[in-house]
PDB file of C-alpha atoms in Angstrom:
ATOM      1  CA  MET A  18       3.818  68.481 -11.127  1.00 40.00           C
ATOM      2  CA  THR A  19       0.316  67.969  -9.799  1.00 41.00           C
ATOM      3  CA  ASP A  20      -0.275  66.565  -6.333  1.00 42.00           C
ATOM      4  CA  ALA A  21      -1.638  63.334  -7.903  1.00 40.00           C
ATOM      5  CA  GLY A  22       1.490  62.875  -9.964  1.00 39.00           C
ATOM      6  CA  HIS A  23       3.736  63.506  -6.986  1.00 38.00           C
ATOM      7  CA  ALA A  24       1.793  60.923  -5.007  1.00 39.00           C
ATOM      8  CA  ARG A  25       2.182  58.300  -7.738  1.00 38.00           C
ATOM      9  CA  GLN A  26       5.973  58.874  -7.949  1.00 34.00           C
ATOM     10  CA  SER A  27       6.492  58.753  -4.168  1.00 41.00           C
ATOM     11  CA  GLY A  28       4.391  55.606  -3.710  1.00 44.00           C
ATOM     12  CA  TRP A  29       1.920  57.339  -1.456  1.00 46.00           C
ATOM     13  CA  LYS A  30      -1.761  56.272  -1.492  1.00 57.00           C
ATOM     14  CA  ASP A  31      -4.731  58.403  -0.671  1.00 68.00           C
ATOM     15  CA  GLN A  32      -6.442  55.663   1.432  1.00 80.00           C
ATOM     16  CA  ALA A  33      -5.017  52.972   3.694  1.00 82.00           C
ATOM     17  CA  PRO A  34      -5.640  49.438   2.446  1.00 89.00           C
ATOM     18  CA  SER A  35      -8.392  47.409   4.068  1.00 91.00           C
ATOM     19  CA  THR A  36      -7.243  45.431   7.110  1.00 91.00           C
ATOM     20  CA  ARG A  37      -8.491  42.236   5.439  1.00 93.00           C
ATOM     21  CA  ALA A  38      -5.751  42.722   2.866  1.00 94.00           C
ATOM     22  CA  TRP A  39      -2.886  42.421   5.387  1.00 94.00           C
ATOM     23  CA  LYS A  40      -3.920  41.900   9.036  1.00 93.00           C
ATOM     24  CA  GLY A  41      -4.437  38.475  10.504  1.00 92.00           C
ATOM     25  CA  ARG A  42      -7.355  37.419  12.641  1.00 90.00           C
ATOM     26  CA  ALA A  43      -6.542  37.866  16.376  1.00 89.00           C
ATOM     27  CA  GLY A  44      -6.450  34.919  18.758  1.00 89.00           C
ATOM     28  CA  ARG A  45      -5.188  32.248  16.372  1.00 88.00           C
ATOM     29  CA  GLY A  46      -2.804  29.673  17.765  1.00 90.00           C
ATOM     30  CA  ARG A  47       0.625  28.687  16.588  1.00 89.00           C
ATOM     31  CA  ASP A  48      -0.674  25.765  14.496  1.00 89.00           C
ATOM     32  CA  ALA A  49      -3.150  27.889  12.630  1.00 91.00           C
ATOM     33  CA  LEU A  50      -0.538  30.543  11.843  1.00 93.00           C
ATOM     34  CA  ALA A  51       1.925  27.836  10.617  1.00 93.00           C
ATOM     35  CA  ALA A  52      -0.811  26.300   8.470  1.00 93.00           C
ATOM     36  CA  GLU A  53      -1.534  29.750   6.928  1.00 96.00           C
ATOM     37  CA  GLN A  54       2.138  30.175   5.992  1.00 96.00           C
ATOM     38  CA  ASP A  55       2.331  26.605   4.606  1.00 94.00           C
ATOM     39  CA  ARG A  56      -0.666  27.226   2.356  1.00 95.00           C
ATOM     40  CA  ALA A  57       0.736  30.501   1.077  1.00 96.00           C
ATOM     41  CA  ALA A  58       4.164  29.035   0.383  1.00 94.00           C
ATOM     42  CA  GLY A  59       2.769  25.976  -1.407  1.00 92.00           C
ATOM     43  CA  GLY A  60       3.856  23.678   1.404  1.00 91.00           C
ATOM     44  CA  ARG A  61       6.219  23.763   4.291  1.00 90.00           C
ATOM     45  CA  GLN A  62       9.075  22.344   2.212  1.00 86.00           C
ATOM     46  CA  GLY A  63       9.310  25.649   0.371  1.00 89.00           C
ATOM     47  CA  ARG A  64       9.732  27.814   3.502  1.00 94.00           C
ATOM     48  CA  TYR A  65      13.411  27.215   4.348  1.00 93.00           C
ATOM     49  CA  VAL A  66      16.147  29.883   4.447  1.00 92.00           C
ATOM     50  CA  PRO A  67      19.657  28.439   4.019  1.00 88.00           C
ATOM     51  CA  LEU A  68      21.914  29.574   6.883  1.00 87.00           C
ATOM     52  CA  SER A  69      25.033  27.574   5.938  1.00 74.00           C
ATOM     53  CA  GLU A  70      25.864  24.527   3.952  1.00 60.00           C
ATOM     54  CA  GLU A  71      23.908  22.202   6.262  1.00 70.00           C
ATOM     55  CA  ARG A  72      21.745  24.491   8.346  1.00 83.00           C
ATOM     56  CA  TYR A  73      18.271  25.881   7.516  1.00 88.00           C
ATOM     57  CA  ALA A  74      15.689  27.970   9.276  1.00 93.00           C
ATOM     58  CA  LEU A  75      11.962  27.903   8.784  1.00 95.00           C
ATOM     59  CA  ALA A  76      10.785  31.358   7.598  1.00 97.00           C
ATOM     60  CA  SER A  77       7.507  33.225   7.538  1.00 97.00           C
ATOM     61  CA  VAL A  78       6.182  36.187   5.480  1.00 98.00           C
ATOM     62  CA  GLU A  79       5.024  39.181   7.469  1.00 97.00           C
ATOM     63  CA  LEU A  80       2.744  41.928   6.122  1.00 97.00           C
ATOM     64  CA  LYS A  81       2.934  45.526   7.353  1.00 95.00           C
ATOM     65  CA  VAL A  82       1.439  48.864   6.382  1.00 93.00           C
ATOM     66  CA  LEU A  83       3.584  51.975   6.805  1.00 84.00           C
ATOM     67  CA  PRO A  84       1.408  54.960   7.836  1.00 79.00           C
ATOM     68  CA  ARG A  85       3.356  57.319   5.571  1.00 81.00           C
ATOM     69  CA  THR A  86       2.877  55.445   2.316  1.00 79.00           C
ATOM     70  CA  ARG A  87      -0.221  53.436   3.253  1.00 84.00           C
ATOM     71  CA  ARG A  88       1.107  50.516   1.157  1.00 92.00           C
ATOM     72  CA  ILE A  89       1.418  46.913   2.095  1.00 95.00           C
ATOM     73  CA  ARG A  90       4.982  45.753   2.468  1.00 96.00           C
ATOM     74  CA  ALA A  91       6.045  42.111   2.723  1.00 98.00           C
ATOM     75  CA  TYR A  92       8.959  40.925   4.913  1.00 98.00           C
ATOM     76  CA  LEU A  93      10.614  37.596   5.255  1.00 98.00           C
ATOM     77  CA  ARG A  94      11.325  36.624   8.911  1.00 97.00           C
ATOM     78  CA  TRP A  95      13.265  33.758  10.435  1.00 96.00           C
ATOM     79  CA  SER A  96      15.063  32.914  13.653  1.00 94.00           C
ATOM     80  CA  ASP A  97      18.515  31.380  14.267  1.00 90.00           C
ATOM     81  CA  LYS A  98      19.746  30.534  17.761  1.00 85.00           C
ATOM     82  CA  GLY A  99      17.268  32.963  19.376  1.00 87.00           C
ATOM     83  CA  ARG A 100      17.965  35.889  17.035  1.00 92.00           C
ATOM     84  CA  THR A 101      15.407  37.098  14.580  1.00 94.00           C
ATOM     85  CA  SER A 102      16.354  38.210  11.087  1.00 95.00           C
ATOM     86  CA  VAL A 103      14.052  40.283   8.833  1.00 96.00           C
ATOM     87  CA  ARG A 104      14.490  40.999   5.107  1.00 96.00           C
ATOM     88  CA  TYR A 105      12.303  43.344   3.070  1.00 97.00           C
ATOM     89  CA  LEU A 106      10.742  41.579   0.043  1.00 97.00           C
ATOM     90  CA  GLY A 107       8.700  44.267  -1.643  1.00 96.00           C
ATOM     91  CA  GLN A 108       5.234  45.821  -1.943  1.00 95.00           C
ATOM     92  CA  VAL A 109       2.152  43.655  -2.495  1.00 96.00           C
ATOM     93  CA  ASP A 110      -1.311  44.934  -3.544  1.00 93.00           C
ATOM     94  CA  LYS A 111      -3.798  42.091  -3.519  1.00 95.00           C
ATOM     95  CA  ASP A 112      -7.271  42.366  -1.975  1.00 93.00           C
ATOM     96  CA  THR A 113      -6.891  39.708   0.687  1.00 96.00           C
ATOM     97  CA  ARG A 114      -4.281  38.699   3.265  1.00 96.00           C
ATOM     98  CA  ALA A 115      -4.127  35.180   1.791  1.00 96.00           C
ATOM     99  CA  ALA A 116      -3.345  36.534  -1.692  1.00 96.00           C
ATOM    100  CA  ASN A 117      -0.738  38.960  -0.338  1.00 97.00           C
ATOM    101  CA  LEU A 118       1.040  36.223   1.601  1.00 97.00           C
ATOM    102  CA  ILE A 119       1.199  34.206  -1.586  1.00 97.00           C
ATOM    103  CA  ALA A 120       2.611  37.210  -3.407  1.00 96.00           C
ATOM    104  CA  GLY A 121       5.194  37.690  -0.690  1.00 97.00           C
ATOM    105  CA  TRP A 122       6.386  34.045  -0.908  1.00 97.00           C
ATOM    106  CA  GLU A 123       6.531  34.317  -4.730  1.00 96.00           C
ATOM    107  CA  ILE A 124       8.891  37.296  -4.330  1.00 96.00           C
ATOM    108  CA  ALA A 125      11.015  35.384  -1.824  1.00 95.00           C
ATOM    109  CA  LYS A 126      11.285  32.397  -4.222  1.00 93.00           C
ATOM    110  CA  ALA A 127      11.987  34.655  -7.212  1.00 93.00           C
ATOM    111  CA  LYS A 128      14.923  36.217  -5.248  1.00 92.00           C
ATOM    112  CA  GLU A 129      16.035  32.650  -4.296  1.00 89.00           C
ATOM    113  CA  LEU A 130      15.836  33.482  -0.595  1.00 93.00           C
ATOM    114  CA  VAL A 131      13.894  30.314   0.282  1.00 92.00           C
ATOM    115  CA  GLY A 132      13.450  26.811  -0.972  1.00 86.00           C
ATOM    116  CA  PRO A 133      13.209  23.171   0.154  1.00 85.00           C
ATOM    117  CA  ARG A 134      15.634  21.790   2.658  1.00 77.00           C
ATOM    118  CA  PRO A 135      17.467  18.794   1.174  1.00 66.00           C
ATOM    119  CA  ALA A 136      17.493  15.596   3.077  1.00 55.00           C
ATOM    120  CA  PRO A 137      20.773  14.456   4.652  1.00 49.00           C
ATOM    121  CA  ASP A 138      22.783  11.994   2.639  1.00 46.00           C
ATOM    122  CA  SER A 139      22.084   9.292   5.210  1.00 42.00           C
ATOM    123  CA  SER A 140      18.358   9.879   5.109  1.00 44.00           C
ATOM    124  CA  TRP A 141      16.041   7.185   3.744  1.00 42.00           C
ATOM    125  CA  ALA A 142      13.800   9.867   2.173  1.00 47.00           C
ATOM    126  CA  SER A 143      14.692  12.068  -0.772  1.00 48.00           C
ATOM    127  CA  SER A 144      13.272  15.267   0.746  1.00 52.00           C
ATOM    128  CA  ASP A 145      11.468  16.768   3.708  1.00 53.00           C
ATOM    129  CA  ALA A 146       8.217  16.375   1.777  1.00 51.00           C
ATOM    130  CA  VAL A 147       8.714  12.689   1.398  1.00 51.00           C
ATOM    131  CA  ARG A 148       9.683  12.223   5.031  1.00 52.00           C
ATOM    132  CA  SER A 149       6.634  14.138   6.124  1.00 51.00           C
ATOM    133  CA  VAL A 150       4.260  12.020   3.988  1.00 50.00           C
ATOM    134  CA  MET A 151       5.861   8.754   5.124  1.00 50.00           C
ATOM    135  CA  ARG A 152       5.676   9.746   8.801  1.00 48.00           C
ATOM    136  CA  GLY A 153       1.998  10.661   8.343  1.00 47.00           C
ATOM    137  CA  ASN A 154       1.246   7.301   6.714  1.00 48.00           C
ATOM    138  CA  ARG A 155       2.734   5.416   9.565  1.00 48.00           C
ATOM    139  CA  GLY A 156       1.096   7.217  12.452  1.00 52.00           C
ATOM    140  CA  ARG A 157      -1.506   5.915  14.775  1.00 62.00           C
ATOM    141  CA  ASP A 158      -5.038   7.399  14.795  1.00 75.00           C
ATOM    142  CA  THR A 159      -5.160   7.891  11.036  1.00 85.00           C
ATOM    143  CA  LYS A 160      -8.400   9.133   9.486  1.00 88.00           C
ATOM    144  CA  PRO A 161      -9.400   5.641   8.225  1.00 91.00           C
ATOM    145  CA  GLU A 162      -8.743   4.214  11.698  1.00 93.00           C
ATOM    146  CA  LEU A 163     -10.790   6.827  13.444  1.00 93.00           C
ATOM    147  CA  ARG A 164     -13.645   6.460  10.979  1.00 94.00           C
ATOM    148  CA  LEU A 165     -13.691   2.688  11.232  1.00 96.00           C
ATOM    149  CA  ARG A 166     -13.694   2.868  15.002  1.00 95.00           C
ATOM    150  CA  SER A 167     -16.656   5.258  14.917  1.00 95.00           C
ATOM    151  CA  LEU A 168     -18.614   2.969  12.559  1.00 96.00           C
ATOM    152  CA  ILE A 169     -17.937  -0.086  14.653  1.00 96.00           C
ATOM    153  CA  HIS A 170     -18.877   1.733  17.850  1.00 95.00           C
ATOM    154  CA  ARG A 171     -22.250   2.548  16.269  1.00 94.00           C
ATOM    155  CA  GLN A 172     -22.715  -1.242  15.805  1.00 92.00           C
ATOM    156  CA  GLY A 173     -22.794  -1.438  19.630  1.00 94.00           C
ATOM    157  CA  LEU A 174     -19.412  -3.158  19.847  1.00 96.00           C
ATOM    158  CA  ARG A 175     -16.594  -2.209  22.243  1.00 95.00           C
ATOM    159  CA  TYR A 176     -12.932  -2.812  21.645  1.00 96.00           C
ATOM    160  CA  ARG A 177      -9.402  -1.970  22.756  1.00 96.00           C
ATOM    161  CA  VAL A 178      -7.240   0.297  20.695  1.00 94.00           C
ATOM    162  CA  GLY A 179      -3.511  -0.168  19.922  1.00 91.00           C
ATOM    163  CA  VAL A 180      -2.742  -3.233  21.965  1.00 93.00           C
ATOM    164  CA  ARG A 181      -1.071  -6.592  21.359  1.00 96.00           C
ATOM    165  CA  PRO A 182      -3.478  -9.485  20.850  1.00 97.00           C
ATOM    166  CA  LEU A 183      -0.712 -11.763  22.203  1.00 97.00           C
ATOM    167  CA  PRO A 184       1.254 -10.011  24.974  1.00 93.00           C
ATOM    168  CA  GLU A 185       4.411 -11.968  24.177  1.00 93.00           C
ATOM    169  CA  LEU A 186       4.231 -11.070  20.459  1.00 93.00           C
ATOM    170  CA  ARG A 187       5.534  -7.626  19.535  1.00 91.00           C
ATOM    171  CA  ARG A 188       2.673  -6.923  17.104  1.00 92.00           C
ATOM    172  CA  THR A 189       0.128  -4.255  17.779  1.00 94.00           C
ATOM    173  CA  ALA A 190      -3.339  -4.374  16.264  1.00 95.00           C
ATOM    174  CA  ASP A 191      -5.423  -1.281  15.590  1.00 95.00           C
ATOM    175  CA  LEU A 192      -8.561  -2.710  17.188  1.00 96.00           C
ATOM    176  CA  VAL A 193      -8.751  -5.735  19.434  1.00 97.00           C
ATOM    177  CA  PHE A 194     -11.864  -7.626  20.544  1.00 98.00           C
ATOM    178  CA  THR A 195     -10.379  -9.636  23.385  1.00 96.00           C
ATOM    179  CA  ARG A 196     -13.324 -11.923  24.238  1.00 95.00           C
ATOM    180  CA  ALA A 197     -14.076 -12.702  20.607  1.00 96.00           C
ATOM    181  CA  ARG A 198     -10.394 -12.960  19.746  1.00 97.00           C
ATOM    182  CA  VAL A 199     -10.628 -10.787  16.729  1.00 98.00           C
ATOM    183  CA  ALA A 200      -7.726  -8.490  15.739  1.00 98.00           C
ATOM    184  CA  VAL A 201      -8.228  -5.727  13.200  1.00 97.00           C
ATOM    185  CA  PHE A 202      -5.420  -4.040  11.281  1.00 97.00           C
ATOM    186  CA  VAL A 203      -6.046  -0.907   9.195  1.00 95.00           C
ATOM    187  CA  ASP A 204      -3.262  -0.984   6.552  1.00 92.00           C
ATOM    188  CA  GLY A 205      -1.948   2.065   4.644  1.00 88.00           C
ATOM    189  CA  CYS A 206      -1.699   1.449   0.908  1.00 85.00           C
ATOM    190  CA  PHE A 207       1.976   2.606   0.681  1.00 81.00           C
ATOM    191  CA  TRP A 208       3.584   1.003   3.710  1.00 83.00           C
ATOM    192  CA  HIS A 209       1.773  -2.414   3.388  1.00 88.00           C
ATOM    193  CA  GLY A 210       2.087  -2.661  -0.416  1.00 87.00           C
ATOM    194  CA  CYS A 211      -1.522  -2.451  -1.583  1.00 86.00           C
ATOM    195  CA  PRO A 212      -1.740  -4.376  -4.908  1.00 84.00           C
ATOM    196  CA  ALA A 213      -4.282  -1.896  -6.222  1.00 81.00           C
ATOM    197  CA  HIS A 214      -2.654   1.391  -5.309  1.00 74.00           C
ATOM    198  CA  LEU A 215       1.072   0.881  -4.700  1.00 72.00           C
ATOM    199  CA  ARG A 216       3.153   2.735  -7.287  1.00 70.00           C
ATOM    200  CA  PRO A 217       6.902   2.166  -7.503  1.00 66.00           C
ATOM    201  CA  ALA A 218       8.953   5.013  -6.015  1.00 64.00           C
ATOM    202  CA  SER A 219      10.865   7.076  -8.585  1.00 60.00           C
ATOM    203  CA  ARG A 220      13.738   7.751  -6.149  1.00 61.00           C
ATOM    204  CA  ASN A 221      15.457   5.309  -3.802  1.00 66.00           C
ATOM    205  CA  SER A 222      13.391   2.660  -5.559  1.00 71.00           C
ATOM    206  CA  GLU A 223      15.424  -0.283  -4.336  1.00 78.00           C
ATOM    207  CA  PHE A 224      15.306   0.871  -0.733  1.00 74.00           C
ATOM    208  CA  TRP A 225      11.468   1.250  -0.847  1.00 77.00           C
ATOM    209  CA  ARG A 226      10.996  -2.105  -2.639  1.00 82.00           C
ATOM    210  CA  GLU A 227      12.878  -3.923   0.110  1.00 85.00           C
ATOM    211  CA  LYS A 228      11.131  -1.964   2.847  1.00 83.00           C
ATOM    212  CA  ILE A 229       7.667  -2.714   1.554  1.00 86.00           C
ATOM    213  CA  GLU A 230       8.450  -6.355   0.899  1.00 90.00           C
ATOM    214  CA  ALA A 231       9.692  -6.681   4.462  1.00 90.00           C
ATOM    215  CA  ASN A 232       6.455  -5.116   5.740  1.00 90.00           C
ATOM    216  CA  ARG A 233       4.369  -7.581   3.619  1.00 93.00           C
ATOM    217  CA  ALA A 234       6.340 -10.554   4.994  1.00 94.00           C
ATOM    218  CA  ARG A 235       5.860  -9.253   8.523  1.00 94.00           C
ATOM    219  CA  ASP A 236       2.099  -8.883   7.993  1.00 95.00           C
ATOM    220  CA  GLU A 237       1.933 -12.448   6.660  1.00 96.00           C
ATOM    221  CA  GLU A 238       3.852 -13.713   9.646  1.00 96.00           C
ATOM    222  CA  THR A 239       1.603 -11.800  12.035  1.00 96.00           C
ATOM    223  CA  ASP A 240      -1.500 -13.259  10.478  1.00 97.00           C
ATOM    224  CA  ARG A 241      -0.102 -16.802  10.682  1.00 97.00           C
ATOM    225  CA  ILE A 242       0.953 -16.552  14.284  1.00 97.00           C
ATOM    226  CA  LEU A 243      -2.370 -15.050  15.463  1.00 97.00           C
ATOM    227  CA  THR A 244      -4.377 -17.568  13.450  1.00 97.00           C
ATOM    228  CA  GLU A 245      -2.438 -20.456  14.933  1.00 97.00           C
ATOM    229  CA  ALA A 246      -3.126 -19.005  18.377  1.00 97.00           C
ATOM    230  CA  GLY A 247      -6.914 -19.014  17.734  1.00 97.00           C
ATOM    231  CA  TRP A 248      -7.382 -15.447  16.644  1.00 97.00           C
ATOM    232  CA  LYS A 249      -9.361 -14.177  13.664  1.00 97.00           C
ATOM    233  CA  VAL A 250      -7.365 -11.502  11.783  1.00 97.00           C
ATOM    234  CA  VAL A 251      -9.204  -8.857   9.726  1.00 97.00           C
ATOM    235  CA  ARG A 252      -7.198  -6.510   7.531  1.00 97.00           C
ATOM    236  CA  VAL A 253      -8.752  -3.373   6.092  1.00 96.00           C
ATOM    237  CA  TRP A 254      -7.012  -1.307   3.388  1.00 94.00           C
ATOM    238  CA  GLU A 255      -7.285   2.407   3.890  1.00 91.00           C
ATOM    239  CA  HIS A 256      -8.964   2.810   0.470  1.00 91.00           C
ATOM    240  CA  GLU A 257     -11.793   0.365   1.241  1.00 93.00           C
ATOM    241  CA  ASP A 258     -15.367   1.318   1.873  1.00 94.00           C
ATOM    242  CA  LEU A 259     -15.186   1.675   5.669  1.00 95.00           C
ATOM    243  CA  GLY A 260     -18.911   1.167   6.109  1.00 95.00           C
ATOM    244  CA  GLU A 261     -18.659  -2.297   4.505  1.00 96.00           C
ATOM    245  CA  ALA A 262     -15.457  -2.983   6.462  1.00 96.00           C
ATOM    246  CA  ALA A 263     -17.229  -2.143   9.756  1.00 96.00           C
ATOM    247  CA  LEU A 264     -20.031  -4.542   8.895  1.00 96.00           C
ATOM    248  CA  ARG A 265     -17.530  -7.254   8.084  1.00 96.00           C
ATOM    249  CA  VAL A 266     -15.703  -6.743  11.363  1.00 97.00           C
ATOM    250  CA  ALA A 267     -18.992  -6.796  13.305  1.00 96.00           C
ATOM    251  CA  GLU A 268     -20.010 -10.008  11.642  1.00 96.00           C
ATOM    252  CA  PHE A 269     -16.807 -11.753  12.695  1.00 95.00           C
ATOM    253  CA  VAL A 270     -17.029 -10.502  16.257  1.00 96.00           C
ATOM    254  CA  ARG A 271     -20.666 -11.627  16.714  1.00 95.00           C
ATOM    255  CA  GLU A 272     -19.966 -15.022  15.180  1.00 93.00           C
ATOM    256  CA  ALA A 273     -17.069 -15.527  17.621  1.00 87.00           C
ATOM    257  CA  SER A 274     -18.914 -14.255  20.722  1.00 76.00           C
TER     258      SER A 274
END
């Protein structure tokens, strides 16, 4: 057998792979590393290793090059109660680290080592992915809010963020112009039941219908109470042209000042 034939059978390579094919950039933080793994796995919901019937661990794919074979090997790593577990997945041979991470996750999924973590029976969401989206939709400082604030600030107007127009009323507006008595709410299309973009949920449909109807009723009540107290209420849907919305808000504020 020739040396070349022996090398092919033993898995040995003449040259080590480029570092860009397996080595990560130094100095990245935890969030950047987690985002890299999420992208490669097709989303965080696909990165869970089952530990028992109800327990799961978030896993990562690690790439290594063994000096002897000079091939890139993919490993699945996860931690449980402070102990790290590692399982060999297989060899990968793509040209970039991103592609090899994807290949590693594909092997892990093909071997049924990882998958989504199911939601508890008592959970209002059908999966981790749904819960993550819903939490993101409800958060403060959303992209539409930040963009609208910036545009209004450019109009030369100043405002308070995330405060109650009426201290005794447990309702918080996204932007409040105290002197002009203008309260601005930036409403997410899902949570507030946008008539243009709301689509019925395919799972837990009755729960979501009741939830969104309750939110709509609460919004109407908020508008009524604030209006009766002498406030101007402006509601902006997240899908609206925020430039036009900023001009609308500025007009109301200047008229009231």
